[in-house]
Amino acid sequence: MDKVLPGGIYKDLFLNGSASGDMFTVPAGRIIELLYGNFFMTTNAAVANRVVTIDIHPTAGPTVLPLFLFTLAASLTRKLAFGTSTPATDTDMDDTIQLPSRLLMNAGMEFEVNILDGEAGDNWYLSCKYIEWID
């Protein structure tokens, strides 16, 4: 039988970092639906390329849904937007992605930003909105 999820609480998620990534884990006893957000990264050091991945996966499990995978050269900036409908394209965003219409995540699933070859002085943030229910 399908679960009925009336109501829910709208919440904000903000992750940020420099040379390494970060993650958000859905709390025990909760279900969330990712709605929309944006990612911004600027690289400072004049050496190396950064490989950025943003994905959803179970704890210690394989990737369920890769959202972004890109390489960013030194001293550059990248802005990305994502949402359940197609994000506006006439903005200063470099790229957009449309999420599935109901992107539900169970307790223990992780929303992760991973930065490979990050350098001191790099900065990034991920900001998004989601709905949370008690499971």
GROMACS .gro file of C-alpha atoms in nm, residues 17-72:
model
   56
   17GLY     CA    1   3.285   2.431   0.232
   18SER     CA    2   3.620   2.501   0.077
   19ALA     CA    3   3.860   2.231  -0.040
   20SER     CA    4   3.639   1.932   0.047
   21GLY     CA    5   3.274   1.829   0.025
   22ASP     CA    6   2.992   1.781   0.273
   23MET     CA    7   2.667   1.588   0.301
   24PHE     CA    8   2.317   1.596   0.446
   25THR     CA    9   2.170   1.272   0.584
   26VAL     CA   10   1.792   1.235   0.611
   27PRO     CA   11   1.720   1.198   0.986
   28ALA     CA   12   1.581   0.875   1.132
   29GLY     CA   13   1.203   0.853   1.117
   30ARG     CA   14   1.177   1.113   0.839
   31ILE     CA   15   1.105   1.128   0.466
   32ILE     CA   16   1.201   1.432   0.260
   33GLU     CA   17   1.117   1.556  -0.087
   34LEU     CA   18   1.383   1.770  -0.254
   35LEU     CA   19   1.216   2.064  -0.431
   36TYR     CA   20   1.471   2.310  -0.573
   37GLY     CA   21   1.803   2.479  -0.508
   38ASN     CA   22   2.132   2.607  -0.640
   39PHE     CA   23   2.503   2.535  -0.619
   40PHE     CA   24   2.784   2.789  -0.648
   41MET     CA   25   3.160   2.728  -0.653
   42THR     CA   26   3.457   2.953  -0.706
   43THR     CA   27   3.816   2.830  -0.724
   44ASN     CA   28   4.097   3.045  -0.595
   45ALA     CA   29   4.427   2.869  -0.649
   46ALA     CA   30   4.591   2.891  -0.989
   47VAL     CA   31   4.663   2.517  -1.007
   48ALA     CA   32   4.467   2.198  -1.076
   49ASN     CA   33   4.116   2.123  -1.192
   50ARG     CA   34   3.842   2.037  -0.940
   51VAL     CA   35   3.604   1.750  -1.011
   52VAL     CA   36   3.266   1.815  -0.847
   53THR     CA   37   2.996   1.553  -0.799
   54ILE     CA   38   2.657   1.607  -0.639
   55ASP     CA   39   2.452   1.294  -0.586
   56ILE     CA   40   2.197   1.104  -0.378
   57HIS     CA   41   2.275   0.764  -0.230
   58PRO     CA   42   2.194   0.538   0.066
   59THR     CA   43   2.441   0.540   0.356
   60ALA     CA   44   2.755   0.353   0.241
   61GLY     CA   45   2.579   0.251  -0.078
   62PRO     CA   46   2.611   0.312  -0.450
   63THR     CA   47   2.484   0.631  -0.610
   64VAL     CA   48   2.110   0.626  -0.672
   65LEU     CA   49   2.083   0.954  -0.862
   66PRO     CA   50   2.381   1.157  -0.986
   67LEU     CA   51   2.266   1.519  -1.016
   68PHE     CA   52   2.583   1.692  -1.136
   69LEU     CA   53   2.932   1.588  -1.241
   70PHE     CA   54   3.162   1.854  -1.382
   71THR     CA   55   3.522   1.972  -1.388
   72LEU     CA   56   3.604   2.329  -1.291
   0.00000   0.00000   0.00000
